[in-house]
PDB file of C-alpha atoms and ligand atoms in Angstrom:
ATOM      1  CA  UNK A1476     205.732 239.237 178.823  1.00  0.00           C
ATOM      2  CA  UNK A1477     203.392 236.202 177.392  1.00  0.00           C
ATOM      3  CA  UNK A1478     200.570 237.578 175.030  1.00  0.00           C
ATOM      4  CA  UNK A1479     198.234 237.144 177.989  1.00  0.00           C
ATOM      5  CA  UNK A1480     199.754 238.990 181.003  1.00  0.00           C
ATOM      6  CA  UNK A1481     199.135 242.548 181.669  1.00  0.00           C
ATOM      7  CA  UNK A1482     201.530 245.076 182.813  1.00  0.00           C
ATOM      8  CA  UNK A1483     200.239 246.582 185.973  1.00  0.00           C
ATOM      9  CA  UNK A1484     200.912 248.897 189.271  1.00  0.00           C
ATOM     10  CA  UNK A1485     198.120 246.711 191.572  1.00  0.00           C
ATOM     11  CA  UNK A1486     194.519 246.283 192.104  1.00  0.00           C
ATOM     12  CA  UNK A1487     192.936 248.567 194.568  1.00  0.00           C
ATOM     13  CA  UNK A1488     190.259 245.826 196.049  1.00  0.00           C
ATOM     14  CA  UNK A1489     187.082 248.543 197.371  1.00  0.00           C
ATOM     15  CA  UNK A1490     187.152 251.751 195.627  1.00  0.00           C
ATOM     16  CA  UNK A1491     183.505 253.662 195.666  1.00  0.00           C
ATOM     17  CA  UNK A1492     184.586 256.561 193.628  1.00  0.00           C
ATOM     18  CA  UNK A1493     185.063 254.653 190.523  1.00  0.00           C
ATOM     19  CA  UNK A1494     182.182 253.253 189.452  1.00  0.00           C
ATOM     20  CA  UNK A1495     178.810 254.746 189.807  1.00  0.00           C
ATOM     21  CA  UNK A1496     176.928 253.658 191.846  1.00  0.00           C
ATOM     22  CA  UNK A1497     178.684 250.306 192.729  1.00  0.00           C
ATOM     23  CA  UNK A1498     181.905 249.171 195.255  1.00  0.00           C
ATOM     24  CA  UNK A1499     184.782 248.685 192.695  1.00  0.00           C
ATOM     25  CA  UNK A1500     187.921 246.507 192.642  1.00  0.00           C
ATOM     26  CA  UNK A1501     190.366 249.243 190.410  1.00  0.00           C
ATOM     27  CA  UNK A1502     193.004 248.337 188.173  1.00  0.00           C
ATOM     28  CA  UNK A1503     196.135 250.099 187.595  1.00  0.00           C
ATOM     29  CA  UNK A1504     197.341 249.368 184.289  1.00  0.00           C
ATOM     30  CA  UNK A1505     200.710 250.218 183.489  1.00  0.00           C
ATOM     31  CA  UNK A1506     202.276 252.603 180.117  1.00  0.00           C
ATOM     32  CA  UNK A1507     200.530 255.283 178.139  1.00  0.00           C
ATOM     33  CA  UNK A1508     201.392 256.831 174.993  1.00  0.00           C
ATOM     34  CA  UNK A1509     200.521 260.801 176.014  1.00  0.00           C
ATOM     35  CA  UNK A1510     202.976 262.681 177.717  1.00  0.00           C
ATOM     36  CA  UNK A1511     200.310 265.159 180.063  1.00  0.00           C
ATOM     37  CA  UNK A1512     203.035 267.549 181.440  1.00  0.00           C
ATOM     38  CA  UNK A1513     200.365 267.854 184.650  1.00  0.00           C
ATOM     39  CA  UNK A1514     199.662 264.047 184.549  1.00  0.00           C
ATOM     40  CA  UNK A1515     199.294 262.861 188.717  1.00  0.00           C
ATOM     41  CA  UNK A1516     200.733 259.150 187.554  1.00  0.00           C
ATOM     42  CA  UNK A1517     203.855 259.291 186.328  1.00  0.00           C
ATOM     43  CA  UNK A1518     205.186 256.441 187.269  1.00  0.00           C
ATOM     44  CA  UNK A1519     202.610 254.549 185.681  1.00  0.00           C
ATOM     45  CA  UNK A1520     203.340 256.588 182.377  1.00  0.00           C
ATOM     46  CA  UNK A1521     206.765 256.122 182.158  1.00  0.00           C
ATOM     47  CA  UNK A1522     206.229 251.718 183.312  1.00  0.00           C
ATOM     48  CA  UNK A1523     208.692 252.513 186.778  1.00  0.00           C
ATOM     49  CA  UNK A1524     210.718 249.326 187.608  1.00  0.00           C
ATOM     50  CA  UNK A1525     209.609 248.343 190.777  1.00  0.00           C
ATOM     51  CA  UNK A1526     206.073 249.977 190.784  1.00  0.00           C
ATOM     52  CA  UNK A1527     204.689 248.111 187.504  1.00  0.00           C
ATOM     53  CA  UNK A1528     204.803 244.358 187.780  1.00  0.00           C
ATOM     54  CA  UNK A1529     203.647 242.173 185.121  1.00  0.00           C
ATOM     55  CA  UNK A1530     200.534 239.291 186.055  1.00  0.00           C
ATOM     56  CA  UNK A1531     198.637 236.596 184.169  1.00  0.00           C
ATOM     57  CA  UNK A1532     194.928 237.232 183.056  1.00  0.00           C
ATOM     58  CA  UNK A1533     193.970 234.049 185.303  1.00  0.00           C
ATOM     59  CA  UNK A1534     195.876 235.221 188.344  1.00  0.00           C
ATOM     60  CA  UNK A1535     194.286 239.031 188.064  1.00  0.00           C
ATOM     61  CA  UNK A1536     190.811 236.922 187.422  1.00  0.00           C
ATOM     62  CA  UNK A1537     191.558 234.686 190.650  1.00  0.00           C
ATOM     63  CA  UNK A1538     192.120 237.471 192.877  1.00  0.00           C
ATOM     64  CA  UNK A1539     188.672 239.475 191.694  1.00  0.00           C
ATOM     65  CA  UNK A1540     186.740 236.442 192.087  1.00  0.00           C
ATOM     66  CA  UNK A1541     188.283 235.823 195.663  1.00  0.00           C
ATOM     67  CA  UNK A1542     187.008 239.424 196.565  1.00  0.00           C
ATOM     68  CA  UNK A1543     183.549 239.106 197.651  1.00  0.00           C
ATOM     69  CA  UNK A1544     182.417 243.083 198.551  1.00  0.00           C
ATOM     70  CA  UNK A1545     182.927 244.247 194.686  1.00  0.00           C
ATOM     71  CA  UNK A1546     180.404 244.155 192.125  1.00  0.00           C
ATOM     72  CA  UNK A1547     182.249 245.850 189.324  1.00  0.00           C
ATOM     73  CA  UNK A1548     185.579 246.591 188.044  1.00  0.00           C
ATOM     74  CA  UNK A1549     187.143 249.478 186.862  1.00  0.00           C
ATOM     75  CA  UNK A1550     190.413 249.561 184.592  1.00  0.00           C
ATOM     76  CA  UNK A1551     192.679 252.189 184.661  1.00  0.00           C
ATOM     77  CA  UNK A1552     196.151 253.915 183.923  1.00  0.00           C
ATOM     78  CA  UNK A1553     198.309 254.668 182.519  1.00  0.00           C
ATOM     79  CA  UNK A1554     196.047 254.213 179.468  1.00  0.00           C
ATOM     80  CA  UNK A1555     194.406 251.014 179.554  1.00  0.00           C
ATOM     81  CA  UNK A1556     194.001 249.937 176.150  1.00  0.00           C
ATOM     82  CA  UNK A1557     197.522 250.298 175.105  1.00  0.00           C
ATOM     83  CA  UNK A1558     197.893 246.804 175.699  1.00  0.00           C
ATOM     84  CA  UNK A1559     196.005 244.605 173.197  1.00  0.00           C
ATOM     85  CA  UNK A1560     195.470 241.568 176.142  1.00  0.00           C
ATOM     86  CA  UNK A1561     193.071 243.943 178.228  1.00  0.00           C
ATOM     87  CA  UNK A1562     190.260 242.728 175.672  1.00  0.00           C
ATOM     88  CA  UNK A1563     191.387 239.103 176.517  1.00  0.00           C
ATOM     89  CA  UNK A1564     190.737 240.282 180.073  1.00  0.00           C
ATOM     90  CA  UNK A1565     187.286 241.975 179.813  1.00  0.00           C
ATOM     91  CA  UNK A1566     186.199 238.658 177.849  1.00  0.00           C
ATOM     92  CA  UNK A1567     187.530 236.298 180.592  1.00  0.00           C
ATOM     93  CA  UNK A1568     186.041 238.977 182.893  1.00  0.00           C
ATOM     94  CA  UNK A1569     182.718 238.627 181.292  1.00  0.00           C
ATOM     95  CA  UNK A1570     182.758 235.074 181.090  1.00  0.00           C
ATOM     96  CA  UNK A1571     183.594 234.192 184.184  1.00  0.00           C
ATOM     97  CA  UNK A1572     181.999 236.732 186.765  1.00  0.00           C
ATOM     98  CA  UNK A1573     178.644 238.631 187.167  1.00  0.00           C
ATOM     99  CA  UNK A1574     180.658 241.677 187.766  1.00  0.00           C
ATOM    100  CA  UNK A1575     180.165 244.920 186.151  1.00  0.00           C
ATOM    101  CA  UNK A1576     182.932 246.233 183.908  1.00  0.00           C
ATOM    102  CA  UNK A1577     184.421 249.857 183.158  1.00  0.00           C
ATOM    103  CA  UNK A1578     187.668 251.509 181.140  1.00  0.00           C
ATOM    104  CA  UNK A1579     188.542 254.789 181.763  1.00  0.00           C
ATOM    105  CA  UNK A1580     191.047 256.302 178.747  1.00  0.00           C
ATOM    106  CA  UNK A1581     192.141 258.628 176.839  1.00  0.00           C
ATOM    107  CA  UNK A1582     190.676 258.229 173.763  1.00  0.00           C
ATOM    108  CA  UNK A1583     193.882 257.385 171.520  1.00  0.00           C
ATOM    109  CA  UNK A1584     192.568 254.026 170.701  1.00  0.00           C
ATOM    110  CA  UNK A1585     189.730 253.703 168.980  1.00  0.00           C
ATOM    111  CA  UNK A1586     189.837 250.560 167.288  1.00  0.00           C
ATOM    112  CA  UNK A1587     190.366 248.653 170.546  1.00  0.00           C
ATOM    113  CA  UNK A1588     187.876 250.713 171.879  1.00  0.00           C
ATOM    114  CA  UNK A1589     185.381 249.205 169.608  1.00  0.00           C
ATOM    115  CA  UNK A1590     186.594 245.839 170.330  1.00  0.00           C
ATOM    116  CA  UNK A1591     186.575 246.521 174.383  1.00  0.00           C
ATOM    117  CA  UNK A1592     183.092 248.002 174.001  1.00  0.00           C
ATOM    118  CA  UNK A1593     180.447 245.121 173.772  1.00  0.00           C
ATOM    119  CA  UNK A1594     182.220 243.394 177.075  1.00  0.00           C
ATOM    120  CA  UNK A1595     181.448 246.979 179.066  1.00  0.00           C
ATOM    121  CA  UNK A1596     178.605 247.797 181.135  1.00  0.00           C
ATOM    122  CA  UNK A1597     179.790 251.960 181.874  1.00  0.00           C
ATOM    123  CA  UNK A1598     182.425 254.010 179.772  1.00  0.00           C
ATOM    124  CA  UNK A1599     184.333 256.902 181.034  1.00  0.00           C
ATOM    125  CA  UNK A1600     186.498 259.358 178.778  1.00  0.00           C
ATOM    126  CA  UNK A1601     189.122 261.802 178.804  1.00  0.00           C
ATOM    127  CA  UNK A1602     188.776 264.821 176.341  1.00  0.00           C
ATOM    128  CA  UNK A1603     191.825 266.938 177.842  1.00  0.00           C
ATOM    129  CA  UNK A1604     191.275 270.198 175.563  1.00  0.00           C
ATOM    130  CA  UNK A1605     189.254 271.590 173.116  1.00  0.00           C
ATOM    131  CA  UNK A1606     189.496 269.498 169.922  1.00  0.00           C
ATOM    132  CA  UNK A1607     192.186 271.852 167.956  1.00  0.00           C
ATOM    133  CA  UNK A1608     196.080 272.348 168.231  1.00  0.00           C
ATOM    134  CA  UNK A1609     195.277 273.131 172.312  1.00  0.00           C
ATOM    135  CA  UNK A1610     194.602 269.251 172.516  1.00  0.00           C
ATOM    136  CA  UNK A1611     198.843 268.919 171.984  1.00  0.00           C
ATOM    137  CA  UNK A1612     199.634 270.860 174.903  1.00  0.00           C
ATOM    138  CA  UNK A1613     197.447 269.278 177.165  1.00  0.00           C
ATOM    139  CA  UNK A1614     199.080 266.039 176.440  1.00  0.00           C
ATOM    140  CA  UNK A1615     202.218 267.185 176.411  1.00  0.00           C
ATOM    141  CA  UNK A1616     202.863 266.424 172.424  1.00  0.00           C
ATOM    142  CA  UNK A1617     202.558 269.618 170.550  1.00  0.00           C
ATOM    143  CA  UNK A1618     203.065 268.589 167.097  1.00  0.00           C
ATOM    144  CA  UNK A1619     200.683 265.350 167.767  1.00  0.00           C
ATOM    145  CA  UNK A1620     197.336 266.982 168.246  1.00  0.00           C
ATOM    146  CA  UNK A1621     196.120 266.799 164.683  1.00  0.00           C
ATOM    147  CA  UNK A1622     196.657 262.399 165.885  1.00  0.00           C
ATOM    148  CA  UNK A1623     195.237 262.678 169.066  1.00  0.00           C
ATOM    149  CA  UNK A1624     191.960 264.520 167.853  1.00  0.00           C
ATOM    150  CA  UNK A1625     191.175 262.579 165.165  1.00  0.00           C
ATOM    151  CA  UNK A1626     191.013 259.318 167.644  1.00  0.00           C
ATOM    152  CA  UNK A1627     189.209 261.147 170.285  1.00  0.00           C
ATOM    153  CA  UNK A1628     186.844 261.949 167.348  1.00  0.00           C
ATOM    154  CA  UNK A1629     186.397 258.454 166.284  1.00  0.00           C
ATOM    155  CA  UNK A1630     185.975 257.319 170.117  1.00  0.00           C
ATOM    156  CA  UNK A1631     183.410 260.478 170.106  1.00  0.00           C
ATOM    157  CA  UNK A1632     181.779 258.777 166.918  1.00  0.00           C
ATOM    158  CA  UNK A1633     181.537 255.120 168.372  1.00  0.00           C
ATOM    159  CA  UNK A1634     179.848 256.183 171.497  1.00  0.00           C
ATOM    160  CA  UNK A1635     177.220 258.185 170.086  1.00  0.00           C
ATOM    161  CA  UNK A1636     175.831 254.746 169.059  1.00  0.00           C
ATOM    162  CA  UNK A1637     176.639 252.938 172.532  1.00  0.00           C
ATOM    163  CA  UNK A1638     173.607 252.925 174.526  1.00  0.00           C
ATOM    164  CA  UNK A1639     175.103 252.022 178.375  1.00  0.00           C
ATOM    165  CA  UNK A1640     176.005 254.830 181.037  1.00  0.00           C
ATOM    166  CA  UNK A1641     178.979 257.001 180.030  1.00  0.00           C
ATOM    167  CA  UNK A1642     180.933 260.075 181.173  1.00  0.00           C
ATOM    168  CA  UNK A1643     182.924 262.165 179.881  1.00  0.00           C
ATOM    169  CA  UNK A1644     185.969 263.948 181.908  1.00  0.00           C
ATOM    170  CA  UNK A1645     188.069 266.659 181.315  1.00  0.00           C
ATOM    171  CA  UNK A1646     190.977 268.118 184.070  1.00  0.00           C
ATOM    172  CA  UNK A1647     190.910 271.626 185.254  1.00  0.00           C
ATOM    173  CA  UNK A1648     194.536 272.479 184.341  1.00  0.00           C
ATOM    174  CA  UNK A1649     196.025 275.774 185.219  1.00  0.00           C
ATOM    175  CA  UNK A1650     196.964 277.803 181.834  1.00  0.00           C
ATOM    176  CA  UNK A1651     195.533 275.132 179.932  1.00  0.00           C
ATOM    177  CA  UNK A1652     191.827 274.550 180.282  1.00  0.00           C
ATOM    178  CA  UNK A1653     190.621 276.842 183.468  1.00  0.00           C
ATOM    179  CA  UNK A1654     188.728 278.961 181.111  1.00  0.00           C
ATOM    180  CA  UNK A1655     184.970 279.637 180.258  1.00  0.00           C
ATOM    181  CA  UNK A1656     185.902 279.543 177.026  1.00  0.00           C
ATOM    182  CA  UNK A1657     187.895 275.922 176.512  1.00  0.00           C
ATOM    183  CA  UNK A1658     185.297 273.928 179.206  1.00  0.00           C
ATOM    184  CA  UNK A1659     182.365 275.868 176.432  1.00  0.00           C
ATOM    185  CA  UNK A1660     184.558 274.506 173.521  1.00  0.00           C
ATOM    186  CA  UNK A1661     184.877 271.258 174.872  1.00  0.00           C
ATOM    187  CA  UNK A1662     181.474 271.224 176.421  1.00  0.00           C
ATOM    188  CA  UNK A1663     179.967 272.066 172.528  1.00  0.00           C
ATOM    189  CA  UNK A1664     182.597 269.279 170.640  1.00  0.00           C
ATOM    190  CA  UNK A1665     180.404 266.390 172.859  1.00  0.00           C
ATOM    191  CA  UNK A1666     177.177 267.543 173.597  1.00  0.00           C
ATOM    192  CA  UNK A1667     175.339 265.111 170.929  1.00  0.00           C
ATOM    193  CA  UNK A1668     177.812 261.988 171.860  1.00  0.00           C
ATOM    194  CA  UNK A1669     174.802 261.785 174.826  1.00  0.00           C
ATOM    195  CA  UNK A1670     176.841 261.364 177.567  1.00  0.00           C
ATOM    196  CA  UNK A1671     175.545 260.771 181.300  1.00  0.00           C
ATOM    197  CA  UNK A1672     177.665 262.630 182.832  1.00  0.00           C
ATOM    198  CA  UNK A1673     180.132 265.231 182.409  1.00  0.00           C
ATOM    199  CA  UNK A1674     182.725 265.914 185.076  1.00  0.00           C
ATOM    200  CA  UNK A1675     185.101 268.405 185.618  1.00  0.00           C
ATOM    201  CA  UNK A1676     187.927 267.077 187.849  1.00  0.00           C
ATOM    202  CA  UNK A1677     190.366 269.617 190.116  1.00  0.00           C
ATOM    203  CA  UNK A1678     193.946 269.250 189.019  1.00  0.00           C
ATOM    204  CA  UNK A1679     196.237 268.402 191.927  1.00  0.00           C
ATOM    205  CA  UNK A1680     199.561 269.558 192.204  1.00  0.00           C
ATOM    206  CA  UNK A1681     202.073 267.100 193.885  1.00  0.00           C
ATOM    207  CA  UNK A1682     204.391 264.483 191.850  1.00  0.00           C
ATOM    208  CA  UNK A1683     203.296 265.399 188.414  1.00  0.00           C
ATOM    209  CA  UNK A1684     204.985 264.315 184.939  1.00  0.00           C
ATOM    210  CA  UNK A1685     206.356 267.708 184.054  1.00  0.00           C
ATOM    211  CA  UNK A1686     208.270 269.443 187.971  1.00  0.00           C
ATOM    212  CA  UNK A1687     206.947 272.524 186.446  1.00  0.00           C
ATOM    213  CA  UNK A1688     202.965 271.821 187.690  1.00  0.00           C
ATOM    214  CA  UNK A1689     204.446 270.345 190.328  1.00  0.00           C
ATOM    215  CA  UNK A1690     203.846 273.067 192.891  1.00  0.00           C
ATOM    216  CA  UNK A1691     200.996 274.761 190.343  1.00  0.00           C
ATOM    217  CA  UNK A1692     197.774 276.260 191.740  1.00  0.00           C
ATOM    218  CA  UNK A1693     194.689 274.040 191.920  1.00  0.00           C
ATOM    219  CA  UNK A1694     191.829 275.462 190.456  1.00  0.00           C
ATOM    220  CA  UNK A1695     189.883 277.273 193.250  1.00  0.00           C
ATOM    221  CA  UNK A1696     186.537 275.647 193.813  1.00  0.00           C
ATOM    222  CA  UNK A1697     184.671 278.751 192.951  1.00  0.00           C
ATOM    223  CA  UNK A1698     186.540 278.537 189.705  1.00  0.00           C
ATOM    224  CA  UNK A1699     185.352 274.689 188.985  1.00  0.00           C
ATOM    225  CA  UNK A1700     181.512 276.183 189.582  1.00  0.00           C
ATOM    226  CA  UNK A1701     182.016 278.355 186.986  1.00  0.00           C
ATOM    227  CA  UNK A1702     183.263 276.447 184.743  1.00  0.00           C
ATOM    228  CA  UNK A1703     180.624 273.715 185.776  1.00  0.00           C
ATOM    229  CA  UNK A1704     178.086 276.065 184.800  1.00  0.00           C
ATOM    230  CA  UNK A1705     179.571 276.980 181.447  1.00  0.00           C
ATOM    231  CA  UNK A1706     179.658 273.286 180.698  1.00  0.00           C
ATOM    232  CA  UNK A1707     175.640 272.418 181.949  1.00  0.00           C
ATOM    233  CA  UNK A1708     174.366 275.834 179.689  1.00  0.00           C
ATOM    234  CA  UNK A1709     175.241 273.894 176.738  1.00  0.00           C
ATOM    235  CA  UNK A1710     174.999 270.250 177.985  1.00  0.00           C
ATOM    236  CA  UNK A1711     171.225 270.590 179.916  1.00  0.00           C
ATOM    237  CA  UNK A1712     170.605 267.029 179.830  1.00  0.00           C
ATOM    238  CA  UNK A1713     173.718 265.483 180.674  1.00  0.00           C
ATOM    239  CA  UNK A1714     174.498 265.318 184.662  1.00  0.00           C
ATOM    240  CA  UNK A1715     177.360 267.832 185.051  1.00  0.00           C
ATOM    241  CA  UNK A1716     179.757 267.766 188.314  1.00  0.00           C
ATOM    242  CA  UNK A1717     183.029 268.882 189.250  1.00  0.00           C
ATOM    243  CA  UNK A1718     184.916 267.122 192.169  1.00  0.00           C
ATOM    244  CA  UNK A1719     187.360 268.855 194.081  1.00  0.00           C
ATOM    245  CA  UNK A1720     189.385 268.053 196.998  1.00  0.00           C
ATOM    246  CA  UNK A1721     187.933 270.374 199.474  1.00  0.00           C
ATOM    247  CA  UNK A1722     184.016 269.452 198.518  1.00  0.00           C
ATOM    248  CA  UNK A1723     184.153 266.184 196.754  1.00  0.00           C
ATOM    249  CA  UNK A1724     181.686 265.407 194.012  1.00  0.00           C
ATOM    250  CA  UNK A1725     179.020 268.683 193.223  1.00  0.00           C
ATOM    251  CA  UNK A1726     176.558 268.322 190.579  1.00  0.00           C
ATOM    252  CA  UNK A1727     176.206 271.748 188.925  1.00  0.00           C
ATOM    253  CA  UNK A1728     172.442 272.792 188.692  1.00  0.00           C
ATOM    254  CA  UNK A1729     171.599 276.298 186.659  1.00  0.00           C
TER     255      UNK A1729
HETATM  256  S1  SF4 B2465     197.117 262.079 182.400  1.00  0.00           S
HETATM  257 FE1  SF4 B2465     197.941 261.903 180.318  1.00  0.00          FE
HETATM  258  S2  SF4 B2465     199.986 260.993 180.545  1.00  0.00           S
HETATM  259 FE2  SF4 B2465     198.866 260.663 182.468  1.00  0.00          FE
HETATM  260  S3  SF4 B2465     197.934 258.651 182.247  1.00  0.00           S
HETATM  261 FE3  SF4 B2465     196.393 260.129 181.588  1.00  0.00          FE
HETATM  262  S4  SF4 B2465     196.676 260.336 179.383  1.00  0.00           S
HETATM  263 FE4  SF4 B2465     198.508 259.343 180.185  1.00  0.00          FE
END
């Protein structure tokens, strides 16, 4: 792979649930270091021959600039910025189009998150637990959480002083954050980063990392209110919503 091609599954070309607001082209970038038992991508994850591909950063440009009903981007995973020439493609990107540009991750990278952050125009980020030994289970590395925090922390850190739209996410899980308790935990650890939204997405059973969530129980909607509502008591100015798959997007008034 030449220090300026990306590792990829595709481009989705007219996404509208990815960027606020706007039609978005979405890319798939392949890899990610985490190991979410109940991740939904695993072939992305684990970089499955035949489903990842690898493409120049002038041949991904071309075929964004060809498509004429987008007028933003959104890059995800996998983890996105696990490979260092996605900054080389959100400066081409920058340079070269008027669209609108957005990374969704994890939060394991801080220091290319800094670098990725003046080319951005809307930020979204994971925080898959309450910051303490819980965050290891969640992404499937037990003895790693004390690692994982610590960057999420720093990512926390940077954004507090990054003025654009961002949103932060967290997964519903079953056993591992479906309580009042972790959503108020997690809900307290960002509540002065300023975020613009905070949304609580239903976990989805199906072809999952780990077989075990494979056939798990999504999160009844009821359920994501609740937890919706434990999240907007101590987030009142941030925009709180869960999505689910039998309602779609709810914001969560008190
Ligand atoms: S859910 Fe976890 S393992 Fe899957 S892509 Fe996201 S961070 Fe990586």
């Amino acid at each position: 792979m030449a220090v300026k091609d990306l590792c990829l599954a595709g481009i989705a070309d007219s996404s509208t649930l990815d960027y606020i607001g706007k039609v978005s082209a979405v890319i798939y970038l392949c890899g990610c270091p985490y190991r979410c038992p109940w991740c939904q991508n695993p072939d992305l994850v684990e970089k499955i021959e035949g489903v990842c591909k690898t493409l120049s950063i002038d041949s991904i440009i071309s075929a964004l600039k060809e498509d004429y009903l987008i007028g933003a981007v959104s890059i995800t995973g996998g983890e996105p910025l696990m490979q260092p020439a996605v900054i080389d493609l959100l400066r081409e990107l920058k340079k070269e189009t008027q669209l609108c540009l957005k990374i969704d991750t994890n939060g394991c990278y801080p220091e290319r998150l800094k670098q990725a952050l003046p080319y951005l125009d809307f930020f979204s980020m994971d925080v898959k637990a309450p910051l303490d030994e819980r965050y290891g289970n969640a992404i499937g590395l037990p003895d790693k959480w004390e690692e994982a925090v610590k960057n999420v922390k720093k990512c926390l850190d940077l954004l507090k002083g990054w003025d654009k739209p961002k949103e932060a996410r967290t997964t519903i899980i079953p056993g591992l954050t479906d309580k009042n308790e972790e959503i108020a935990a997690i809900a307290g650890s960002i509540k002065d980063v300023g975020f613009d939204y905070y949304t609580l997405q239903q976990f989805r059973s199906g072809a999952t990392l780990d077989p075990k969530y494979n056939k798990a129980k999504i999160p009844a909607p009821a359920l994501m209110k609740e937890l919706g509502r434990a999240a907007k008591e101590i987030m009142p100015d941030t925009i709180v919503k869960i999505v689910t798959q039998q309602k779609g997007f709810e914001e969560i008034r008190l």
